[in-house]
Amino acid sequence: MTRNKKGLNTICAHTGEVKDEQFKGAVSPLYMSTSYAFEDVDIKRYPRYFNTPNQESLSKKIAALEHTEAGLIFGSGMAAISTSLLAFLEAGDHIVLQQTLYGGTYNLITEEFHKYGIEYSFTEGWAADDFEAKVQENTKVIYIETPSNPLLTITDLDAVAKLSKKHGLVSMIDNTFASPVNQNPVDFGIDVVIHSATKYMGGHSDICAGAVASTKENIKRIHSLAKNFGGSLSDYTVWLLERSMKTMGIRVRAQNENAQRMAEFLDGHDDIAAVYYPGLPDHPGHETAKTQMAGFGGMLSFELLEGLDASRFQKSLQLIKPSMSLAGVESTVLSPSQTSHALLGAEERERQGIKDGLIRFSVGIEEPEDLIADIEQALEKVKSVVGTV
Ligand SMILES: *Cc1c(COP(=O)(O)O)cnc(C)c1O
């Protein structure tokens, strides 16, 4: 019997490999050339054209993972996001975006889009209706993030895809938090899927890259702008990313499991005021998440009880490191009010539900017992200080 579609870990380990015809080595050879013989007008190979052997092969892996016809690898997540957005928007157009976006994307929109004459609106909430409420005559794109950063809100992919089709819009998602292991948005009708490959695809906190997956037609459109903007990824990093992605399925599934354990532990803890994780049954997005996610992901957030100092808590952790980034095999925490969402200001943070005691937790692959012990000892230290004042 032949299987047409490969399973996740088989795709991770094999799809898109560059065959080593010369020596029959087990892994893709690395082609560092920036100069290739001219073969025909359609295949002028050059790193900034996104078509070296390693770039092309990794693009195939991305496409297979996201169930799309085509993919493209970029030099960063922001290169993938900015190029994809500007490929579908021009002067006079309008885009509807989710509130509480990834900070870099928020800055791109609010600092740069006026220069291109592109209008934008942010939603008031995360439901499909909140997006539809902001659609106007010149709207061209709807842009979502689910699960969102940092409160892990869930938006219904199917509903957003339907309303986009109804209004003739292109729907785009930043799928970084879920990773292709847990969520394949095109299966629900979303048009363009974007990743910061710096996160779960790289997974070891040592690669900066981005990726886009969509139809051949959409990727062609993004590609023609990408060549002009020049945000391609160096072949050496492409090669490293391919190596990292071989274990993505295994890593992310382990992170799903660990995050569920951590969420349940924190949820039952006396010193924790709230836990935000779509895998908890009382999370408002739990039912929707169950219909569109294969796993609930490795990201969660929690609030310390009022009076417990979040920055002291972070400093007291010994195993879990405070870090600006996320999704590595090592567990990290971040205080959104002091870092990623500091620029929003206290009032806007309050409106978005981001409290000062909120901690974003990127759960790694460590043994859960060790993570729990680390959190327990840090909480004890924070409480002992409270007791002495
Ligand atoms: C990190 C991140 C980005 C940006 O990716 P870079 O690789 O840093 O450019 C975009 N979206 C989300 C959700 C991210 O976490």
Tab-separated table of C-alpha atoms in Angstrom, residues 18-366:
chain	number	residue	atom	x	y	z
A	18	VAL	CA	18.868	18.098	-0.994
A	19	LYS	CA	20.069	14.716	-2.259
A	20	ASP	CA	23.798	14.140	-1.867
A	21	GLU	CA	24.313	12.498	-5.266
A	22	GLN	CA	28.085	12.659	-5.027
A	23	PHE	CA	28.803	10.964	-1.685
A	24	LYS	CA	25.377	9.653	-0.600
A	25	GLY	CA	25.658	11.367	2.771
A	26	ALA	CA	22.710	11.164	5.174
A	27	VAL	CA	22.045	14.891	5.355
A	28	SER	CA	21.546	17.659	2.811
A	29	PRO	CA	24.827	19.032	1.452
A	30	LEU	CA	25.267	22.761	2.089
A	31	TYR	CA	25.639	24.927	-1.030
A	32	MET	CA	27.199	28.248	-0.092
A	33	SER	CA	27.636	29.563	-3.656
A	34	THR	CA	26.406	33.047	-4.380
A	35	SER	CA	27.201	32.499	-8.039
A	36	TYR	CA	25.616	29.841	-10.253
A	37	ALA	CA	25.959	29.117	-13.966
A	38	PHE	CA	23.188	30.728	-15.981
A	39	GLU	CA	20.870	27.964	-17.193
A	40	ASP	CA	17.751	29.713	-18.374
A	41	VAL	CA	15.888	32.940	-17.694
A	42	ASP	CA	13.520	31.340	-15.192
A	43	ILE	CA	16.217	29.755	-13.022
A	44	LYS	CA	18.741	32.437	-12.280
A	45	ARG	CA	20.026	31.070	-9.010
A	46	TYR	CA	21.112	33.641	-6.449
A	47	PRO	CA	20.629	33.777	-2.651
A	48	ARG	CA	18.552	36.980	-2.770
A	49	TYR	CA	16.233	35.343	-5.299
A	50	PHE	CA	15.338	32.790	-2.614
A	51	ASN	CA	16.233	29.902	-4.963
A	52	THR	CA	19.551	28.332	-3.968
A	53	PRO	CA	19.389	24.528	-3.564
A	54	ASN	CA	19.147	24.753	0.241
A	55	GLN	CA	16.593	27.591	0.224
A	56	GLU	CA	14.402	25.745	-2.262
A	57	SER	CA	14.574	22.481	-0.375
A	58	LEU	CA	13.625	24.003	2.983
A	59	SER	CA	10.737	25.864	1.344
A	60	LYS	CA	9.340	22.475	0.353
A	61	LYS	CA	9.492	21.271	3.952
A	62	ILE	CA	7.607	24.392	5.122
A	63	ALA	CA	4.925	23.867	2.473
A	64	ALA	CA	4.518	20.184	3.383
A	65	LEU	CA	4.245	21.020	7.089
A	66	GLU	CA	1.559	23.660	6.489
A	67	HIS	CA	-0.345	21.621	3.852
A	68	THR	CA	0.208	24.260	1.170
A	69	GLU	CA	1.437	24.185	-2.431
A	70	ALA	CA	4.415	26.429	-1.785
A	71	GLY	CA	6.591	28.072	0.865
A	72	LEU	CA	9.319	30.682	1.225
A	73	ILE	CA	12.104	31.117	3.801
A	74	PHE	CA	13.092	34.591	5.052
A	75	GLY	CA	15.913	36.172	7.038
A	76	SER	CA	13.598	36.820	10.012
A	77	GLY	CA	9.976	36.543	11.044
A	78	MET	CA	9.568	40.282	10.520
A	79	ALA	CA	10.980	40.016	6.963
A	80	ALA	CA	8.327	37.360	6.275
A	81	ILE	CA	5.561	39.460	7.871
A	82	SER	CA	6.459	42.813	6.279
A	83	THR	CA	6.988	41.320	2.814
A	84	SER	CA	3.762	39.298	2.929
A	85	LEU	CA	1.684	42.276	4.097
A	86	LEU	CA	3.091	44.659	1.515
A	87	ALA	CA	2.637	42.094	-1.252
A	88	PHE	CA	-1.126	42.365	-0.742
A	89	LEU	CA	-1.540	46.038	0.227
A	90	GLU	CA	-1.004	49.293	-1.654
A	91	ALA	CA	-1.808	52.969	-1.200
A	92	GLY	CA	-5.491	53.481	-0.421
A	93	ASP	CA	-5.988	49.934	0.931
A	94	HIS	CA	-7.039	49.049	4.463
A	95	ILE	CA	-6.161	46.144	6.761
A	96	VAL	CA	-7.923	44.839	9.881
A	97	LEU	CA	-5.580	43.486	12.531
A	98	GLN	CA	-6.050	41.833	15.843
A	99	GLN	CA	-5.417	43.860	18.980
A	100	THR	CA	-2.478	42.755	21.200
A	101	LEU	CA	-0.330	41.867	18.215
A	102	TYR	CA	3.267	40.731	18.398
A	103	GLY	CA	5.198	43.939	19.253
A	104	GLY	CA	7.326	43.995	16.086
A	105	THR	CA	4.259	43.692	13.875
A	106	TYR	CA	2.463	46.415	15.846
A	107	ASN	CA	5.453	48.725	15.362
A	108	LEU	CA	5.656	47.937	11.635
A	109	ILE	CA	2.007	48.915	11.179
A	110	THR	CA	1.943	51.995	13.382
A	111	GLU	CA	5.378	53.384	12.429
A	112	GLU	CA	5.650	52.528	8.732
A	113	PHE	CA	2.265	52.038	7.064
A	114	HIS	CA	1.377	55.741	6.884
A	115	LYS	CA	4.402	56.170	4.591
A	116	TYR	CA	2.767	53.811	2.096
A	117	GLY	CA	-0.700	55.334	2.466
A	118	ILE	CA	-2.081	52.083	3.885
A	119	GLU	CA	-4.891	52.435	6.447
A	120	TYR	CA	-5.397	50.055	9.355
A	121	SER	CA	-7.815	49.262	12.188
A	122	PHE	CA	-7.293	47.134	15.279
A	123	THR	CA	-10.110	44.981	16.601
A	124	GLU	CA	-11.693	45.424	20.040
A	125	GLY	CA	-11.669	41.690	20.724
A	126	TRP	CA	-10.662	38.349	19.273
A	127	ALA	CA	-13.876	36.935	17.834
A	128	ALA	CA	-14.586	36.803	14.089
A	129	ASP	CA	-17.371	39.397	14.647
A	130	ASP	CA	-14.799	41.811	16.065
A	131	PHE	CA	-12.885	41.560	12.786
A	132	GLU	CA	-15.979	41.914	10.628
A	133	ALA	CA	-16.989	45.041	12.580
A	134	LYS	CA	-13.851	46.806	11.306
A	135	VAL	CA	-14.133	45.787	7.642
A	136	GLN	CA	-14.682	48.754	5.322
A	137	GLU	CA	-14.981	49.307	1.581
A	138	ASN	CA	-11.213	49.427	0.936
A	139	THR	CA	-10.271	46.549	3.273
A	140	LYS	CA	-8.010	44.000	1.551
A	141	VAL	CA	-6.453	41.908	4.333
A	142	ILE	CA	-7.445	40.412	7.690
A	143	TYR	CA	-4.515	39.556	9.957
A	144	ILE	CA	-4.775	37.325	13.015
A	145	GLU	CA	-2.612	35.701	15.708
A	146	THR	CA	-4.009	32.686	17.503
A	147	PRO	CA	-3.072	31.682	20.178
A	148	SER	CA	-2.219	35.331	20.831
A	149	ASN	CA	0.640	36.900	22.753
A	150	PRO	CA	0.637	37.090	25.770
A	151	LEU	CA	-2.848	36.031	26.939
A	152	LEU	CA	-3.244	33.011	24.616
A	153	THR	CA	-6.634	34.112	23.346
A	154	ILE	CA	-8.108	31.926	20.614
A	155	THR	CA	-9.689	33.161	17.387
A	156	ASP	CA	-11.922	30.836	15.354
A	157	LEU	CA	-9.989	30.133	12.125
A	158	ASP	CA	-12.984	28.773	10.259
A	159	ALA	CA	-15.092	31.847	11.074
A	160	VAL	CA	-12.326	34.276	10.031
A	161	ALA	CA	-11.756	32.376	6.765
A	162	LYS	CA	-15.495	32.498	5.984
A	163	LEU	CA	-15.847	36.206	6.634
A	164	SER	CA	-12.705	36.903	4.580
A	165	LYS	CA	-14.189	35.005	1.635
A	166	LYS	CA	-17.538	36.757	2.074
A	167	HIS	CA	-15.857	40.170	1.743
A	168	GLY	CA	-13.273	39.054	-0.849
A	169	LEU	CA	-10.309	39.586	1.501
A	170	VAL	CA	-6.988	37.818	1.925
A	171	SER	CA	-6.696	36.224	5.381
A	172	MET	CA	-3.255	35.992	6.997
A	173	ILE	CA	-2.146	34.403	10.232
A	174	ASP	CA	0.988	34.631	12.320
A	175	ASN	CA	1.095	30.939	13.304
A	176	THR	CA	4.300	31.209	15.350
A	177	PHE	CA	2.840	30.397	18.784
A	178	ALA	CA	1.102	27.216	17.612
A	179	SER	CA	3.821	26.022	15.180
A	180	PRO	CA	2.835	23.748	12.275
A	181	VAL	CA	2.864	20.847	14.728
A	182	ASN	CA	-0.247	22.118	16.503
A	183	GLN	CA	-2.122	24.148	13.906
A	184	ASN	CA	-2.459	24.155	10.115
A	185	PRO	CA	-4.614	27.204	9.325
A	186	VAL	CA	-5.071	26.510	5.581
A	187	ASP	CA	-7.082	23.409	6.541
A	188	PHE	CA	-9.663	25.904	7.852
A	189	GLY	CA	-9.491	28.199	4.820
A	190	ILE	CA	-6.899	30.793	5.915
A	191	ASP	CA	-4.919	32.015	2.880
A	192	VAL	CA	-1.409	32.923	4.050
A	193	VAL	CA	0.448	31.342	6.996
A	194	ILE	CA	3.474	33.145	8.457
A	195	HIS	CA	6.045	31.988	11.016
A	196	SER	CA	8.873	33.444	12.950
A	197	ALA	CA	11.128	30.420	12.407
A	198	THR	CA	13.287	31.923	15.167
A	199	LYS	CA	10.852	30.251	17.561
A	200	TYR	CA	9.579	26.634	17.375
A	201	MET	CA	11.029	25.828	13.944
A	202	GLY	CA	14.544	26.739	15.105
A	203	GLY	CA	13.733	25.671	18.638
A	204	HIS	CA	17.224	26.031	20.126
A	205	SER	CA	17.392	29.824	20.567
A	206	ASP	CA	20.223	30.119	18.031
A	207	ILE	CA	18.626	30.887	14.649
A	208	CYS	CA	16.808	33.986	13.365
A	209	ALA	CA	14.567	33.191	10.385
A	210	GLY	CA	11.055	33.466	8.985
A	211	ALA	CA	8.742	31.440	6.760
A	212	VAL	CA	5.570	31.843	4.700
A	213	ALA	CA	3.296	29.138	3.283
A	214	SER	CA	0.418	29.530	0.824
A	215	THR	CA	-0.779	28.713	-2.698
A	216	LYS	CA	1.700	28.842	-5.600
A	217	GLU	CA	-0.005	31.980	-6.847
A	218	ASN	CA	0.229	33.809	-3.494
A	219	ILE	CA	3.836	32.734	-2.937
A	220	LYS	CA	4.733	33.967	-6.428
A	221	ARG	CA	3.278	37.350	-5.523
A	222	ILE	CA	5.163	37.482	-2.193
A	223	HIS	CA	8.343	36.209	-3.878
A	224	SER	CA	8.409	38.982	-6.472
A	225	LEU	CA	8.383	41.595	-3.685
A	226	ALA	CA	10.807	39.548	-1.561
A	227	LYS	CA	13.449	39.712	-4.301
A	228	ASN	CA	13.221	43.510	-4.249
A	229	PHE	CA	13.170	43.868	-0.460
A	230	GLY	CA	16.041	41.396	-0.144
A	231	GLY	CA	15.175	39.691	3.150
A	232	SER	CA	16.525	36.252	2.239
A	233	LEU	CA	18.208	33.847	4.647
A	234	SER	CA	21.870	32.832	4.288
A	235	ASP	CA	22.361	29.262	3.157
A	236	TYR	CA	24.317	28.307	6.221
A	237	THR	CA	21.398	29.317	8.442
A	238	VAL	CA	18.953	27.595	6.074
A	239	TRP	CA	20.974	24.424	6.530
A	240	LEU	CA	20.994	24.807	10.333
A	241	LEU	CA	17.250	25.419	10.304
A	242	GLU	CA	16.656	22.267	8.266
A	243	ARG	CA	18.670	20.349	10.861
A	244	SER	CA	16.632	21.888	13.705
A	245	MET	CA	13.329	21.153	12.043
A	246	LYS	CA	14.027	17.431	11.924
A	247	THR	CA	13.150	17.292	15.627
A	248	MET	CA	10.405	19.937	15.627
A	249	GLY	CA	7.555	17.437	15.948
A	250	ILE	CA	9.207	15.651	18.856
A	251	ARG	CA	10.188	18.875	20.614
A	252	VAL	CA	6.846	20.626	20.284
A	253	ARG	CA	4.833	17.601	21.364
A	254	ALA	CA	7.027	17.354	24.468
A	255	GLN	CA	6.508	21.084	25.062
A	256	ASN	CA	2.723	20.667	24.711
A	257	GLU	CA	2.797	17.993	27.367
A	258	ASN	CA	5.011	19.995	29.710
A	259	ALA	CA	2.926	23.153	29.270
A	260	GLN	CA	-0.266	21.272	30.133
A	261	ARG	CA	1.435	19.954	33.293
A	262	MET	CA	2.635	23.469	34.232
A	263	ALA	CA	-0.780	25.024	33.552
A	264	GLU	CA	-2.501	22.490	35.788
A	265	PHE	CA	0.106	22.909	38.528
A	266	LEU	CA	-0.148	26.719	38.452
A	267	ASP	CA	-3.941	26.659	38.193
A	268	GLY	CA	-4.196	24.832	41.505
A	269	HIS	CA	-1.578	26.957	43.263
A	270	ASP	CA	-2.483	29.311	46.156
A	271	ASP	CA	0.012	32.000	45.105
A	272	ILE	CA	-1.229	32.231	41.518
A	273	ALA	CA	-4.191	34.499	40.705
A	274	ALA	CA	-4.857	33.362	37.123
A	275	VAL	CA	-3.539	31.012	34.437
A	276	TYR	CA	-4.025	31.522	30.696
A	277	TYR	CA	-3.606	28.315	28.698
A	278	PRO	CA	-5.948	27.047	25.970
A	279	GLY	CA	-5.480	23.492	27.254
A	280	LEU	CA	-7.314	24.306	30.504
A	281	PRO	CA	-11.050	23.505	30.296
A	282	ASP	CA	-12.054	26.883	31.784
A	283	HIS	CA	-10.009	28.899	29.259
A	284	PRO	CA	-12.552	30.845	27.156
A	285	GLY	CA	-10.988	29.565	23.923
A	286	HIS	CA	-10.691	25.928	24.994
A	287	GLU	CA	-13.587	24.559	22.934
A	288	THR	CA	-12.528	26.404	19.772
A	289	ALA	CA	-8.892	25.400	20.322
A	290	LYS	CA	-9.964	21.750	20.501
A	291	THR	CA	-11.483	22.001	17.021
A	292	GLN	CA	-8.500	23.674	15.331
A	293	MET	CA	-5.379	22.655	17.259
A	294	ALA	CA	-3.699	19.248	17.416
A	295	GLY	CA	-2.026	20.304	20.682
A	296	PHE	CA	-2.410	23.384	22.866
A	297	GLY	CA	1.184	24.562	22.517
A	298	GLY	CA	4.123	25.304	24.773
A	299	MET	CA	3.194	28.890	25.692
A	300	LEU	CA	1.165	29.969	28.726
A	301	SER	CA	0.833	32.989	30.985
A	302	PHE	CA	0.025	33.385	34.651
A	303	GLU	CA	-0.506	36.134	37.217
A	304	LEU	CA	1.066	36.130	40.632
A	305	LEU	CA	-1.234	36.975	43.551
A	306	GLU	CA	-1.378	40.706	44.129
A	307	GLY	CA	1.486	41.818	46.371
A	308	LEU	CA	3.948	39.245	45.018
A	309	ASP	CA	6.651	40.972	43.005
A	310	ALA	CA	6.936	39.662	39.428
A	311	SER	CA	10.452	40.879	38.812
A	312	ARG	CA	11.700	39.424	42.110
A	313	PHE	CA	10.001	36.159	41.151
A	314	GLN	CA	11.856	36.099	37.830
A	315	LYS	CA	15.178	36.879	39.472
A	316	SER	CA	14.629	34.091	42.012
A	317	LEU	CA	14.251	31.388	39.372
A	318	GLN	CA	17.350	29.242	39.023
A	319	LEU	CA	16.593	26.849	36.162
A	320	ILE	CA	14.036	28.869	34.184
A	321	LYS	CA	15.662	31.913	32.594
A	322	PRO	CA	14.194	35.372	32.047
A	323	SER	CA	14.360	35.927	28.265
A	324	MET	CA	12.938	38.188	25.583
A	325	SER	CA	12.437	35.337	23.131
A	326	LEU	CA	10.548	32.058	23.344
A	327	ALA	CA	10.040	28.519	22.076
A	328	GLY	CA	13.499	27.112	22.780
A	329	VAL	CA	14.056	23.693	24.343
A	330	GLU	CA	14.982	25.597	27.499
A	331	SER	CA	12.168	27.114	29.598
A	332	THR	CA	12.060	30.903	29.768
A	333	VAL	CA	9.853	33.588	31.303
A	334	LEU	CA	9.143	37.218	30.461
A	335	SER	CA	7.194	40.026	32.095
A	336	PRO	CA	5.110	41.567	29.254
A	337	SER	CA	4.393	44.814	31.151
A	338	GLN	CA	8.138	45.476	31.489
A	339	THR	CA	9.289	44.207	28.098
A	340	SER	CA	7.241	43.248	25.045
A	341	HIS	CA	4.251	45.440	25.959
A	342	ALA	CA	6.019	48.220	27.907
A	343	LEU	CA	5.590	50.736	25.066
A	344	LEU	CA	1.798	50.362	25.122
A	345	GLY	CA	1.559	52.336	28.375
A	346	ALA	CA	-0.285	51.374	31.569
A	347	GLU	CA	-3.758	52.400	30.366
A	348	GLU	CA	-3.650	50.437	27.103
A	349	ARG	CA	-2.177	47.401	28.898
A	350	GLU	CA	-5.012	47.556	31.409
A	351	ARG	CA	-7.519	47.687	28.521
A	352	GLN	CA	-5.917	44.604	26.956
A	353	GLY	CA	-5.870	42.735	30.269
A	354	ILE	CA	-2.081	42.689	30.680
A	355	LYS	CA	-1.450	43.119	34.424
A	356	ASP	CA	1.886	44.017	36.033
A	357	GLY	CA	2.044	40.609	37.741
A	358	LEU	CA	1.606	38.740	34.446
A	359	ILE	CA	4.387	36.300	33.550
A	360	ARG	CA	4.652	34.719	30.103
A	361	PHE	CA	6.065	31.227	30.324
A	362	SER	CA	7.673	29.477	27.347
A	363	VAL	CA	7.803	25.886	28.515
A	364	GLY	CA	10.825	23.851	27.402
A	365	ILE	CA	11.602	20.151	27.376
A	366	GLU	CA	13.039	19.839	30.900
